[in-house]
Tab-separated table of C-alpha atoms and ligand atoms in Angstrom:
chain	number	residue	atom	x	y	z
A	1245	UNK	CA	-4.341	-97.285	-13.228
A	1246	UNK	CA	-2.980	-94.062	-14.167
A	1247	UNK	CA	-2.755	-91.647	-11.317
A	1248	UNK	CA	-5.041	-88.797	-10.945
A	1249	UNK	CA	-4.020	-85.375	-11.458
A	1250	UNK	CA	-5.424	-82.906	-8.590
A	1251	UNK	CA	-4.609	-79.325	-8.074
A	1252	UNK	CA	-5.074	-78.408	-4.561
A	1253	UNK	CA	-4.758	-74.476	-3.969
A	1254	UNK	CA	-4.097	-72.915	-0.430
A	1255	UNK	CA	-2.623	-69.877	1.297
A	1256	UNK	CA	-0.779	-71.988	3.114
A	1257	UNK	CA	1.557	-75.014	3.033
A	1258	UNK	CA	4.166	-76.602	5.515
A	1259	UNK	CA	6.885	-76.099	5.767
A	1260	UNK	CA	6.882	-72.426	3.750
A	1261	UNK	CA	3.739	-70.975	5.304
A	1262	UNK	CA	1.883	-71.451	8.204
A	1263	UNK	CA	-0.594	-69.851	10.712
A	1264	UNK	CA	-2.664	-72.983	11.731
A	1265	UNK	CA	-3.625	-76.741	10.918
A	1266	UNK	CA	-4.623	-75.919	7.224
A	1267	UNK	CA	-0.752	-75.550	5.968
A	1268	UNK	CA	0.067	-79.139	7.915
A	1269	UNK	CA	-2.620	-80.589	5.999
A	1270	UNK	CA	-2.058	-78.981	2.488
A	1271	UNK	CA	1.357	-79.979	2.951
A	1272	UNK	CA	1.203	-83.875	4.193
A	1273	UNK	CA	-1.663	-84.670	1.947
A	1274	UNK	CA	0.378	-84.931	-1.425
A	1275	UNK	CA	2.980	-86.508	0.166
A	1276	UNK	CA	0.765	-89.552	1.432
A	1277	UNK	CA	-1.801	-90.068	-1.573
A	1278	UNK	CA	-1.273	-92.038	-4.388
A	1279	UNK	CA	-2.027	-89.494	-6.997
A	1280	UNK	CA	-0.697	-86.468	-8.881
A	1281	UNK	CA	-1.147	-83.701	-6.355
A	1282	UNK	CA	-0.005	-80.450	-7.084
A	1283	UNK	CA	-0.335	-77.378	-4.722
A	1284	UNK	CA	-0.847	-73.952	-5.793
A	1285	UNK	CA	0.089	-71.263	-3.064
A	1286	UNK	CA	1.033	-67.771	-3.075
A	1287	UNK	CA	4.811	-67.049	-3.484
A	1288	UNK	CA	5.330	-65.090	0.097
A	1289	UNK	CA	8.794	-63.072	0.293
A	1290	UNK	CA	10.209	-65.920	2.152
A	1291	UNK	CA	9.737	-68.319	-0.663
A	1292	UNK	CA	12.708	-68.937	-3.108
A	1293	UNK	CA	11.421	-68.600	-6.501
A	1294	UNK	CA	13.536	-71.063	-8.603
A	1295	UNK	CA	11.934	-72.681	-11.077
A	1296	UNK	CA	10.056	-72.958	-14.256
A	1297	UNK	CA	7.650	-70.271	-15.410
A	1298	UNK	CA	4.148	-71.869	-16.693
A	1299	UNK	CA	2.093	-69.296	-17.120
A	1300	UNK	CA	1.959	-65.110	-17.285
A	1301	UNK	CA	-0.541	-62.568	-16.764
A	1302	UNK	CA	0.182	-59.196	-17.194
A	1303	UNK	CA	-2.847	-57.765	-15.162
A	1304	UNK	CA	-3.866	-60.376	-12.421
A	1305	UNK	CA	-6.061	-58.007	-9.675
A	1306	UNK	CA	-4.069	-54.992	-10.601
A	1307	UNK	CA	-0.333	-56.079	-11.595
A	1308	UNK	CA	1.503	-58.635	-13.417
A	1309	UNK	CA	1.509	-62.288	-12.215
A	1310	UNK	CA	3.178	-65.477	-13.292
A	1311	UNK	CA	2.982	-69.138	-11.772
A	1312	UNK	CA	6.777	-70.722	-11.173
A	1313	UNK	CA	6.766	-74.594	-10.745
A	1314	UNK	CA	9.453	-76.209	-8.352
A	1315	UNK	CA	9.433	-79.369	-7.023
A	1316	UNK	CA	11.041	-79.130	-3.363
A	1317	UNK	CA	10.770	-81.262	-0.020
A	1318	UNK	CA	9.020	-84.169	-2.174
A	1319	UNK	CA	6.052	-81.770	-3.171
A	1320	UNK	CA	5.308	-80.158	-6.475
A	1321	UNK	CA	4.563	-76.595	-5.735
A	1322	UNK	CA	3.049	-74.372	-7.970
A	1323	UNK	CA	4.037	-70.854	-6.981
A	1324	UNK	CA	1.653	-67.779	-7.682
A	1325	UNK	CA	4.500	-64.870	-7.920
A	1326	UNK	CA	2.288	-61.413	-7.709
A	1327	UNK	CA	4.685	-59.010	-5.888
A	1328	UNK	CA	1.342	-56.244	-5.670
A	1329	UNK	CA	-0.325	-58.713	-3.455
A	1330	UNK	CA	2.173	-61.178	-2.146
A	1331	UNK	CA	5.345	-59.322	-1.739
A	1332	UNK	CA	4.984	-57.956	1.970
A	1333	UNK	CA	6.685	-57.818	5.005
A	1334	UNK	CA	4.292	-59.405	7.982
A	1335	UNK	CA	2.086	-61.968	8.208
A	1336	UNK	CA	0.362	-64.064	5.515
A	1337	UNK	CA	-2.776	-62.269	6.305
A	1338	UNK	CA	-1.696	-58.811	7.886
A	1339	UNK	CA	0.500	-56.966	10.216
A	1340	UNK	CA	-1.392	-56.860	13.253
A	1341	UNK	CA	-4.493	-56.166	11.143
A	1342	UNK	CA	-5.739	-58.057	8.405
A	1343	UNK	CA	-4.960	-56.406	5.122
A	1344	UNK	CA	-7.771	-54.369	3.421
A	1345	UNK	CA	-7.375	-55.913	0.122
A	1346	UNK	CA	-7.101	-59.620	1.518
A	1347	UNK	CA	-10.101	-60.258	-0.602
A	1348	UNK	CA	-8.475	-59.630	-3.476
A	1349	UNK	CA	-5.346	-60.999	-2.854
A	1350	UNK	CA	-6.910	-64.547	-2.513
A	1351	UNK	CA	-9.275	-64.013	-5.139
A	1352	UNK	CA	-6.223	-63.578	-7.148
A	1353	UNK	CA	-4.729	-67.078	-5.979
A	1354	UNK	CA	-8.440	-68.542	-6.896
A	1355	UNK	CA	-8.306	-67.205	-10.459
A	1356	UNK	CA	-4.891	-68.592	-11.143
A	1357	UNK	CA	-6.254	-71.672	-9.733
A	1358	UNK	CA	-8.950	-71.805	-12.047
A	1359	UNK	CA	-6.917	-71.083	-14.829
A	1360	UNK	CA	-4.504	-73.573	-14.054
A	1361	UNK	CA	-7.711	-75.974	-14.195
A	1362	UNK	CA	-8.690	-74.558	-17.666
A	1363	UNK	CA	-5.569	-76.031	-18.920
A	1364	UNK	CA	-3.514	-72.586	-19.215
A	1365	UNK	CA	-0.124	-73.932	-17.982
A	1366	UNK	CA	2.315	-73.942	-20.907
A	1367	UNK	CA	3.662	-77.435	-19.741
A	1368	UNK	CA	0.363	-78.784	-20.693
A	1369	UNK	CA	-0.419	-79.990	-17.063
A	1370	UNK	CA	-4.114	-80.143	-16.054
A	1371	UNK	CA	-6.001	-81.256	-13.427
A	1372	UNK	CA	-8.946	-83.836	-13.556
A	1373	UNK	CA	-10.214	-82.392	-9.833
A	1374	UNK	CA	-9.365	-79.062	-8.163
A	1375	UNK	CA	-9.240	-79.452	-4.319
A	1376	UNK	CA	-9.782	-75.980	-2.775
A	1377	UNK	CA	-8.606	-75.112	0.958
A	1378	UNK	CA	-10.730	-72.563	2.820
A	1379	UNK	CA	-11.993	-68.872	2.208
A	1380	UNK	CA	-8.685	-67.910	0.347
A	1381	UNK	CA	-9.325	-70.557	-2.131
A	1382	UNK	CA	-13.248	-70.557	-2.246
A	1383	UNK	CA	-13.501	-68.297	-5.252
A	1384	UNK	CA	-12.297	-71.086	-7.332
A	1385	UNK	CA	-14.842	-73.201	-7.407
A	1386	UNK	CA	-16.943	-70.329	-8.040
A	1387	UNK	CA	-14.931	-69.394	-11.007
A	1388	UNK	CA	-14.746	-73.015	-12.407
A	1389	UNK	CA	-18.402	-73.274	-12.451
A	1390	UNK	CA	-19.068	-69.336	-13.554
A	1391	UNK	CA	-16.233	-69.438	-16.063
A	1392	UNK	CA	-17.966	-73.131	-17.278
A	1393	UNK	CA	-14.466	-74.626	-16.899
A	1394	UNK	CA	-15.446	-78.123	-16.875
A	1395	UNK	CA	-13.342	-79.470	-13.704
A	1396	UNK	CA	-14.718	-80.984	-10.649
A	1397	UNK	CA	-13.696	-79.011	-7.628
A	1398	UNK	CA	-13.920	-79.897	-3.618
A	1399	UNK	CA	-13.905	-77.458	-0.967
A	1400	UNK	CA	-12.251	-78.258	2.371
A	1401	UNK	CA	-13.518	-76.176	5.279
A	1402	UNK	CA	-10.416	-76.191	7.710
A	1403	UNK	CA	-12.690	-73.378	10.153
A	1404	UNK	CA	-16.025	-71.906	8.973
A	1405	UNK	CA	-15.280	-69.252	11.925
A	1406	UNK	CA	-13.027	-67.612	9.105
A	1407	UNK	CA	-15.408	-67.016	6.194
A	1408	UNK	CA	-13.441	-64.613	3.531
A	1409	UNK	CA	-15.917	-61.208	3.964
A	1410	UNK	CA	-15.784	-58.503	1.281
A	1411	UNK	CA	-18.269	-55.699	0.757
A	1412	UNK	CA	-20.865	-55.790	-1.734
A	1413	UNK	CA	-19.428	-53.147	-3.989
A	1414	UNK	CA	-16.161	-55.279	-4.270
A	1415	UNK	CA	-18.362	-57.716	-6.423
A	1416	UNK	CA	-16.864	-56.756	-9.931
A	1417	UNK	CA	-13.042	-56.200	-8.597
A	1418	UNK	CA	-13.448	-59.592	-7.380
A	1419	UNK	CA	-14.688	-60.994	-11.098
A	1420	UNK	CA	-17.637	-62.384	-9.982
A	1421	UNK	CA	-21.065	-61.364	-11.784
A	1422	UNK	CA	-24.129	-59.438	-10.455
A	1423	UNK	CA	-26.389	-62.797	-10.839
A	1424	UNK	CA	-23.979	-64.457	-8.358
A	1425	UNK	CA	-24.464	-62.063	-5.810
A	1426	UNK	CA	-27.460	-63.794	-4.135
A	1427	UNK	CA	-28.293	-65.822	-1.040
A	1428	UNK	CA	-28.127	-68.793	-3.002
A	1429	UNK	CA	-24.474	-67.491	-4.282
A	1430	UNK	CA	-22.295	-65.242	-2.676
A	1431	UNK	CA	-24.440	-63.161	-0.727
A	1432	UNK	CA	-23.843	-63.450	3.225
A	1433	UNK	CA	-25.820	-61.182	5.219
A	1434	UNK	CA	-25.020	-58.165	2.730
A	1435	UNK	CA	-21.586	-58.940	2.473
A	1436	UNK	CA	-19.702	-61.331	0.249
A	1437	UNK	CA	-18.298	-64.435	1.766
A	1438	UNK	CA	-15.821	-66.459	-0.369
A	1439	UNK	CA	-16.141	-69.168	2.105
A	1440	UNK	CA	-19.642	-69.687	1.116
A	1441	UNK	CA	-18.969	-69.163	-2.557
A	1442	UNK	CA	-16.875	-72.425	-1.997
A	1443	UNK	CA	-19.631	-74.135	-0.522
A	1444	UNK	CA	-22.342	-73.173	-2.714
A	1445	UNK	CA	-20.064	-74.020	-5.781
A	1446	UNK	CA	-18.013	-77.147	-5.175
A	1447	UNK	CA	-19.153	-80.245	-6.220
A	1448	UNK	CA	-18.259	-81.986	-2.739
A	1449	UNK	CA	-17.553	-80.176	0.431
A	1450	UNK	CA	-15.502	-82.085	3.097
A	1451	UNK	CA	-14.576	-80.906	6.551
A	1452	UNK	CA	-11.967	-82.006	8.968
A	1453	UNK	CA	-13.390	-84.480	11.189
A	1454	UNK	CA	-17.209	-86.161	11.311
A	1455	UNK	CA	-18.033	-84.832	14.491
A	1456	UNK	CA	-17.681	-81.352	13.082
A	1457	UNK	CA	-19.442	-82.182	9.558
A	1458	UNK	CA	-22.198	-82.377	12.031
A	1459	UNK	CA	-21.819	-80.053	14.086
A	1460	UNK	CA	-22.068	-77.416	10.983
A	1461	UNK	CA	-25.533	-78.492	10.515
A	1462	UNK	CA	-26.452	-76.357	13.704
A	1463	UNK	CA	-26.879	-72.883	14.715
A	1464	UNK	CA	-24.127	-73.220	17.691
A	1465	UNK	CA	-21.308	-73.971	14.820
A	1466	UNK	CA	-22.554	-73.452	11.766
A	1467	UNK	CA	-21.840	-69.611	12.132
A	1468	UNK	CA	-24.821	-68.380	9.809
A	1469	UNK	CA	-23.928	-71.371	7.166
A	1470	UNK	CA	-25.708	-74.100	8.816
A	1471	UNK	CA	-28.728	-73.658	6.423
A	1472	UNK	CA	-26.419	-73.951	3.545
A	1473	UNK	CA	-24.812	-76.918	5.527
A	1474	UNK	CA	-28.053	-78.961	5.694
A	1475	UNK	CA	-28.965	-78.185	2.316
A	1476	UNK	CA	-25.621	-79.641	0.958
A	1477	UNK	CA	-25.645	-82.508	3.652
A	1478	UNK	CA	-25.765	-85.026	0.886
A	1479	UNK	CA	-22.435	-83.751	-0.534
A	1480	UNK	CA	-20.820	-83.194	2.669
A	1481	UNK	CA	-18.056	-85.470	4.151
A	1482	UNK	CA	-15.883	-85.654	7.479
A	1483	UNK	CA	-12.600	-86.900	6.714
A	1484	UNK	CA	-10.327	-86.804	10.107
A	1485	UNK	CA	-6.567	-85.390	9.565
A	1486	UNK	CA	-3.729	-87.181	10.043
A	1487	UNK	CA	-0.159	-86.238	11.391
A	1488	UNK	CA	3.219	-86.379	9.767
A	1489	UNK	CA	4.406	-89.317	12.074
A	1490	UNK	CA	7.831	-88.850	10.906
A	1491	UNK	CA	8.057	-85.030	11.859
A	1492	UNK	CA	6.068	-85.992	15.062
A	1493	UNK	CA	8.120	-88.874	16.330
A	1494	UNK	CA	9.436	-89.220	19.857
A	1495	UNK	CA	12.039	-91.490	18.495
A	1496	UNK	CA	13.847	-88.148	17.047
A	1497	UNK	CA	13.027	-86.247	19.959
A	1498	UNK	CA	16.090	-85.074	21.959
A	1499	UNK	CA	15.262	-87.706	24.695
A	1500	UNK	CA	14.389	-90.543	22.129
A	1501	UNK	CA	11.634	-92.658	23.438
A	1502	UNK	CA	8.927	-95.032	22.342
A	1503	UNK	CA	5.910	-97.089	23.603
A	1504	UNK	CA	8.098	-99.495	24.545
A	1505	UNK	CA	10.357	-97.731	26.081
A	1506	UNK	CA	8.524	-95.018	27.725
A	1507	UNK	CA	10.397	-94.737	30.995
A	1508	UNK	CA	13.195	-92.552	28.829
A	1509	UNK	CA	10.161	-89.983	28.457
A	1510	UNK	CA	11.267	-89.328	32.426
A	1511	UNK	CA	14.802	-87.339	31.127
A	1512	UNK	CA	12.393	-85.050	28.754
A	1513	UNK	CA	10.111	-84.482	31.499
A	1514	UNK	CA	12.853	-83.773	33.985
A	1515	UNK	CA	14.809	-81.246	31.711
A	1516	UNK	CA	11.399	-79.586	30.764
A	1517	UNK	CA	10.751	-79.177	34.635
A	1518	UNK	CA	14.288	-77.616	35.079
A	1519	UNK	CA	14.467	-75.388	32.434
A	1520	UNK	CA	10.937	-73.987	33.132
A	1521	UNK	CA	11.691	-73.964	37.015
A	1522	UNK	CA	8.684	-75.784	37.701
A	1523	UNK	CA	8.089	-77.998	40.619
A	1524	UNK	CA	5.534	-80.604	41.842
A	1525	UNK	CA	4.448	-84.235	42.396
A	1526	UNK	CA	1.229	-84.213	40.116
A	1527	UNK	CA	1.377	-84.574	36.048
A	1528	UNK	CA	3.089	-81.836	34.018
A	1529	UNK	CA	0.378	-80.172	31.574
A	1530	UNK	CA	1.457	-78.643	28.498
A	1531	UNK	CA	-0.949	-76.162	26.061
A	1532	UNK	CA	0.312	-75.174	22.158
A	1533	UNK	CA	-1.872	-72.782	20.973
A	1534	UNK	CA	-3.263	-70.099	19.211
A	1535	UNK	CA	-4.686	-67.830	22.118
A	1536	UNK	CA	-8.403	-67.122	20.976
A	1537	UNK	CA	-11.468	-67.474	22.347
A	1538	UNK	CA	-12.023	-70.355	20.344
A	1539	UNK	CA	-9.059	-72.597	22.038
A	1540	UNK	CA	-10.973	-71.930	25.579
A	1541	UNK	CA	-7.620	-70.354	26.956
A	1542	UNK	CA	-10.101	-68.099	29.468
A	1543	UNK	CA	-11.633	-71.293	31.221
A	1544	UNK	CA	-7.778	-71.839	32.745
A	1545	UNK	CA	-8.012	-68.816	35.139
A	1546	UNK	CA	-11.230	-70.852	36.672
A	1547	UNK	CA	-9.913	-74.375	36.342
A	1548	UNK	CA	-6.358	-74.076	37.528
A	1549	UNK	CA	-6.090	-73.153	41.097
A	1550	UNK	CA	-7.902	-76.495	42.322
A	1551	UNK	CA	-5.123	-78.529	39.804
A	1552	UNK	CA	-1.971	-76.770	41.281
A	1553	UNK	CA	-2.898	-77.092	44.536
A	1554	UNK	CA	-3.242	-80.563	43.719
A	1555	UNK	CA	0.333	-80.475	42.692
A	1556	UNK	CA	0.102	-80.389	38.806
A	1557	UNK	CA	1.996	-78.002	36.745
A	1558	UNK	CA	1.800	-76.195	33.255
A	1559	UNK	CA	4.129	-75.129	30.699
A	1560	UNK	CA	1.964	-72.966	27.811
A	1561	UNK	CA	3.651	-71.880	24.388
A	1562	UNK	CA	1.236	-69.641	22.131
A	1563	UNK	CA	0.476	-66.511	20.753
A	1564	UNK	CA	-2.325	-64.449	20.178
A	1565	UNK	CA	-4.745	-61.910	21.572
A	1566	UNK	CA	-3.397	-59.238	24.150
A	1567	UNK	CA	-5.776	-60.193	26.713
A	1568	UNK	CA	-5.283	-63.648	26.561
A	1569	UNK	CA	-1.262	-63.153	26.553
A	1570	UNK	CA	-1.957	-60.871	29.698
A	1571	UNK	CA	-4.616	-63.175	31.698
A	1572	UNK	CA	-1.945	-66.214	31.111
A	1573	UNK	CA	0.879	-63.932	32.341
A	1574	UNK	CA	-0.979	-62.991	35.659
A	1575	UNK	CA	-1.568	-66.685	36.206
A	1576	UNK	CA	2.338	-67.412	35.573
A	1577	UNK	CA	3.160	-64.987	38.094
A	1578	UNK	CA	0.783	-66.076	40.664
A	1579	UNK	CA	2.383	-69.255	40.368
A	1580	UNK	CA	5.888	-69.379	39.445
A	1581	UNK	CA	6.917	-72.932	40.510
A	1582	UNK	CA	3.662	-74.262	38.656
A	1583	UNK	CA	3.171	-72.510	35.701
A	1584	UNK	CA	5.637	-71.346	33.121
A	1585	UNK	CA	4.689	-69.543	29.946
A	1586	UNK	CA	6.513	-68.895	26.593
A	1587	UNK	CA	4.684	-66.230	24.579
A	1588	UNK	CA	5.557	-66.557	20.566
A	1589	UNK	CA	5.609	-69.325	17.518
A	1590	UNK	CA	7.954	-71.933	18.156
A	1591	UNK	CA	7.963	-75.371	16.730
A	1592	UNK	CA	11.136	-76.584	18.210
A	1593	UNK	CA	9.812	-75.466	21.665
A	1594	UNK	CA	6.304	-76.766	21.058
A	1595	UNK	CA	8.392	-80.705	20.257
A	1596	UNK	CA	10.226	-80.179	23.673
A	1597	UNK	CA	6.919	-79.768	25.547
A	1598	UNK	CA	5.169	-82.673	23.670
A	1599	UNK	CA	8.443	-84.828	24.574
A	1600	UNK	CA	8.467	-83.820	28.423
A	1601	UNK	CA	4.757	-83.302	29.234
A	1602	UNK	CA	2.735	-85.811	30.747
A	1603	UNK	CA	-0.715	-84.242	29.171
A	1604	UNK	CA	-1.647	-81.834	26.548
A	1605	UNK	CA	-4.770	-79.801	27.086
A	1606	UNK	CA	-7.334	-78.784	24.234
A	1607	UNK	CA	-10.086	-77.154	26.413
A	1608	UNK	CA	-11.606	-75.757	22.817
A	1609	UNK	CA	-15.076	-74.243	22.333
A	1610	UNK	CA	-15.029	-75.621	19.026
A	1611	UNK	CA	-12.298	-77.801	17.118
A	1612	UNK	CA	-12.539	-78.456	13.580
A	1613	UNK	CA	-10.141	-81.408	14.021
A	1614	UNK	CA	-7.394	-80.120	15.989
A	1615	UNK	CA	-3.620	-81.483	15.987
A	1616	UNK	CA	-2.028	-80.936	19.049
A	1617	UNK	CA	-4.196	-83.990	20.693
A	1618	UNK	CA	-2.916	-86.205	17.963
A	1619	UNK	CA	0.575	-84.962	18.768
A	1620	UNK	CA	-0.114	-85.619	22.293
A	1621	UNK	CA	-1.294	-89.331	21.518
A	1622	UNK	CA	1.916	-89.857	19.534
A	1623	UNK	CA	4.228	-89.001	22.204
A	1624	UNK	CA	2.328	-90.632	25.311
A	1625	UNK	CA	1.343	-87.093	26.201
A	1626	UNK	CA	-2.379	-87.973	27.143
A	1627	UNK	CA	-4.879	-85.331	25.721
A	1628	UNK	CA	-7.381	-83.921	27.933
A	1629	UNK	CA	-9.749	-82.047	25.320
A	1630	UNK	CA	-13.528	-80.730	24.811
A	1631	UNK	CA	-16.121	-82.758	23.622
A	1632	UNK	CA	-16.254	-81.125	20.699
A	1633	UNK	CA	-15.388	-81.548	16.698
A	1634	UNK	CA	-12.254	-83.620	15.985
A	1635	UNK	CA	-11.391	-83.711	19.299
A	1636	UNK	CA	-14.211	-86.033	20.365
A	1637	UNK	CA	-13.715	-88.262	17.114
A	1638	UNK	CA	-10.062	-89.180	18.472
A	1639	UNK	CA	-9.826	-89.100	21.988
A	1640	UNK	CA	-11.457	-92.390	23.945
A	1641	UNK	CA	-12.410	-90.929	27.238
A	1642	UNK	CA	-11.318	-92.258	30.870
A	1643	UNK	CA	-14.464	-93.326	32.069
A	1644	UNK	CA	-15.000	-96.874	33.888
A	1645	UNK	CA	-16.132	-98.919	31.193
A	1646	UNK	CA	-13.345	-97.411	28.897
A	1647	UNK	CA	-10.493	-98.096	31.326
A	1648	UNK	CA	-11.757	-101.473	31.863
A	1649	UNK	CA	-11.898	-102.694	28.905
A	1650	UNK	CA	-8.739	-101.167	27.787
A	1651	UNK	CA	-9.873	-98.514	25.369
A	1652	UNK	CA	-9.477	-95.073	27.113
A	1653	UNK	CA	-6.709	-92.995	25.447
A	1654	UNK	CA	-7.211	-89.523	27.543
A	1655	UNK	CA	-9.771	-87.392	29.288
A	1656	UNK	CA	-12.897	-85.965	27.499
A	1657	UNK	CA	-15.184	-83.178	28.772
A	1658	UNK	CA	-17.852	-81.094	28.406
A	1659	UNK	CA	-16.842	-77.811	26.323
A	1660	UNK	CA	-17.186	-74.088	27.103
A	1661	UNK	CA	-17.134	-74.641	30.746
A	1662	UNK	CA	-14.463	-73.886	33.341
A	1663	UNK	CA	-16.098	-76.510	35.751
A	1664	UNK	CA	-16.040	-79.168	33.550
A	1665	UNK	CA	-12.026	-78.445	32.965
A	1666	UNK	CA	-11.588	-78.141	36.595
A	1667	UNK	CA	-13.010	-81.774	36.884
A	1668	UNK	CA	-11.067	-82.792	33.881
A	1669	UNK	CA	-7.996	-81.463	35.486
A	1670	UNK	CA	-8.532	-83.626	38.836
A	1671	UNK	CA	-9.122	-86.496	36.833
A	1672	UNK	CA	-5.824	-85.895	35.446
A	1673	UNK	CA	-4.403	-85.566	38.587
A	1674	UNK	CA	-5.998	-88.955	40.161
A	1675	UNK	CA	-5.206	-91.046	37.041
A	1676	UNK	CA	-1.779	-89.865	36.994
A	1677	UNK	CA	-1.233	-91.318	40.405
A	1678	UNK	CA	-2.377	-94.810	39.409
A	1679	UNK	CA	0.719	-95.235	37.464
A	1680	UNK	CA	-0.218	-98.556	36.034
A	1681	UNK	CA	-3.059	-97.300	34.409
A	1682	UNK	CA	-1.617	-94.028	33.394
A	1683	UNK	CA	1.311	-96.216	31.499
A	1684	UNK	CA	-1.421	-98.278	30.093
A	1685	UNK	CA	-3.044	-95.254	28.235
A	1686	UNK	CA	-0.087	-93.485	27.435
A	1687	UNK	CA	1.411	-96.594	25.598
A	1688	UNK	CA	-1.843	-97.215	24.003
A	1689	UNK	CA	-2.043	-93.776	22.430
A	1690	UNK	CA	1.617	-94.098	21.127
A	1691	UNK	CA	0.550	-97.342	19.243
A	1692	UNK	CA	-2.115	-95.915	17.368
A	1693	UNK	CA	-1.714	-95.405	13.415
A	1694	UNK	CA	-2.160	-91.624	13.144
A	1695	UNK	CA	-0.760	-91.290	9.912
A	1696	UNK	CA	-2.525	-90.108	6.715
A	1697	UNK	CA	-2.776	-93.369	4.844
A	1698	UNK	CA	-6.427	-93.922	5.910
A	1699	UNK	CA	-7.613	-89.839	5.409
A	1700	UNK	CA	-5.577	-89.831	1.873
A	1701	UNK	CA	-7.347	-92.799	1.084
A	1702	UNK	CA	-11.000	-91.531	1.751
A	1703	UNK	CA	-10.079	-88.195	-0.168
A	1704	UNK	CA	-8.731	-90.332	-3.178
A	1705	UNK	CA	-12.029	-92.166	-2.936
A	1706	UNK	CA	-14.031	-89.014	-3.105
A	1707	UNK	CA	-12.394	-87.668	-5.952
A	1708	UNK	CA	-12.948	-90.721	-8.299
A	1709	UNK	CA	-16.568	-90.835	-6.689
A	1710	UNK	CA	-16.842	-86.853	-8.429
A	1711	UNK	CA	-15.197	-88.257	-11.645
A	1712	UNK	CA	-17.242	-91.347	-11.950
A	1713	UNK	CA	-20.375	-88.444	-11.741
A	1714	UNK	CA	-18.860	-86.618	-14.312
A	1715	UNK	CA	-18.804	-89.055	-17.063
A	1716	UNK	CA	-22.633	-90.545	-16.114
B	2218	LIG	P1	-5.449	-74.567	14.570
B	2218	LIG	O1	-5.087	-74.492	13.084
B	2218	LIG	O2	-6.859	-74.045	15.115
B	2218	LIG	O3	-4.461	-73.749	14.988
B	2218	LIG	P2	-4.592	-77.242	14.938
B	2218	LIG	O4	-4.773	-77.744	16.449
B	2218	LIG	O5	-5.407	-77.681	14.140
B	2218	LIG	O6	-5.403	-75.633	15.431
B	2218	LIG	O7	-3.398	-77.211	14.268
B	2218	LIG	C1	-2.637	-75.817	15.362
B	2218	LIG	C2	-1.111	-75.666	14.841
B	2218	LIG	O8	-0.120	-74.820	14.979
B	2218	LIG	C3	-0.377	-77.368	15.451
B	2218	LIG	O9	0.491	-77.942	14.432
B	2218	LIG	C4	0.292	-76.336	16.573
B	2218	LIG	O10	1.103	-77.280	16.910
B	2218	LIG	C5	0.604	-75.204	16.004
B	2218	LIG	N1	0.877	-74.215	17.001
B	2218	LIG	C6	-0.107	-73.116	17.420
B	2218	LIG	N2	0.559	-72.368	18.084
B	2218	LIG	C7	1.816	-72.779	18.159
B	2218	LIG	C8	2.898	-72.156	18.486
B	2218	LIG	N3	2.758	-70.522	19.616
B	2218	LIG	N4	4.006	-72.856	18.575
B	2218	LIG	C9	4.454	-73.657	17.860
B	2218	LIG	N5	3.796	-74.113	17.067
B	2218	LIG	C10	2.387	-73.755	17.464
């Protein structure tokens, strides 16, 4: 069978541009799927623009733009070079605060995606399916439908909390027709939402775990879009993320180890404790996270004192909201030998934490899929997670039944509760003292298949299903 041609449209892709899990998914999927999948993304200033120019537009939302095709790192990239929109210092979305023209910047990306789908590349490459990611690419399915471009589309929601809002008076600037501004179209509580636009116009919607797909139907998690999620329930699919098992491999860590040589993990642990100045008899927990209320970081202050009292330790790597950073700094100052904190974004340090830690904490209030619990499983760093979204789908709680049948892979606690987190940390300390049980749990997680194969097969079968429905 000929390979399907898929265009993935996204604002982030590892290793070139990343603020969260979205980038990991966009970079990993093309490598594991048996399809000709190309990634259209903005040419941010850090990205080298070598390649072949396949499309030009003298006025893409206010300035000249082109698409440069380039193969690198095993990926076929289509880089959208639009200096007036993307050649900026700072983060991908702003420098401190969000850039006010973000709706336009990513409408331009979405528009370019629709042009590729319409067969505008000079190479003649045209996708059979467009796969748009999050609010930044949400307008691509809308443009496809509104411009009558006959290519089916899929929208993946990586996090419904980011909705791509713009004021109503930007409708024309976003190249949307007046008739699209209705509750059945792009209107969202008096504003425009580009995520909603994608959800309305895409032929299928996916999100990154089955549990999150169900949660999105409720007011608690749907963030005002639950009605639309319910209306489109037939077209909604939950497909779990995998991880890059080569990049995240304890055999490649500084002190290499595997499920069969778990005793070697101790060396990584000792080195980490020495470097962080930590002392204690209990488990060494780690956190690698954006510091936002979503991640439940504020629950730690309530839960940690008893954990530290029981001999536990914690090493945190994260960056984000100043108030949460300060709260963590205060805790770290209060417990200098039990807690260490590194503020910032640092992939190398994060790998060292996973290698040296005993457990990874993910106390999120909501979590579409979550990757750090998967890294934890891979590294024998037992996940302690909130029962929500992909966390609930990927960790088997160590209750009596799961422990006695040998199914447990971690600890799962009620979400959004400081008390539940405190209890979970005390259970962690108790389990850690029972070393035979602990080691069995570690190696069970490490032996799991966490790669992309299963998920990429599900995406492929969804694409095929859409193509079949087109020819009916
Ligand atoms: P989200 O996308 O909501 O931030 P995920 O768990 O899906 O959460 O993905 C987060 C990704 O970002 C993971 O790969 C995680 O290791 C990484 N990450 C988050 N914060 C940091 C940090 N401070 N340093 C290094 N990596 C980080």
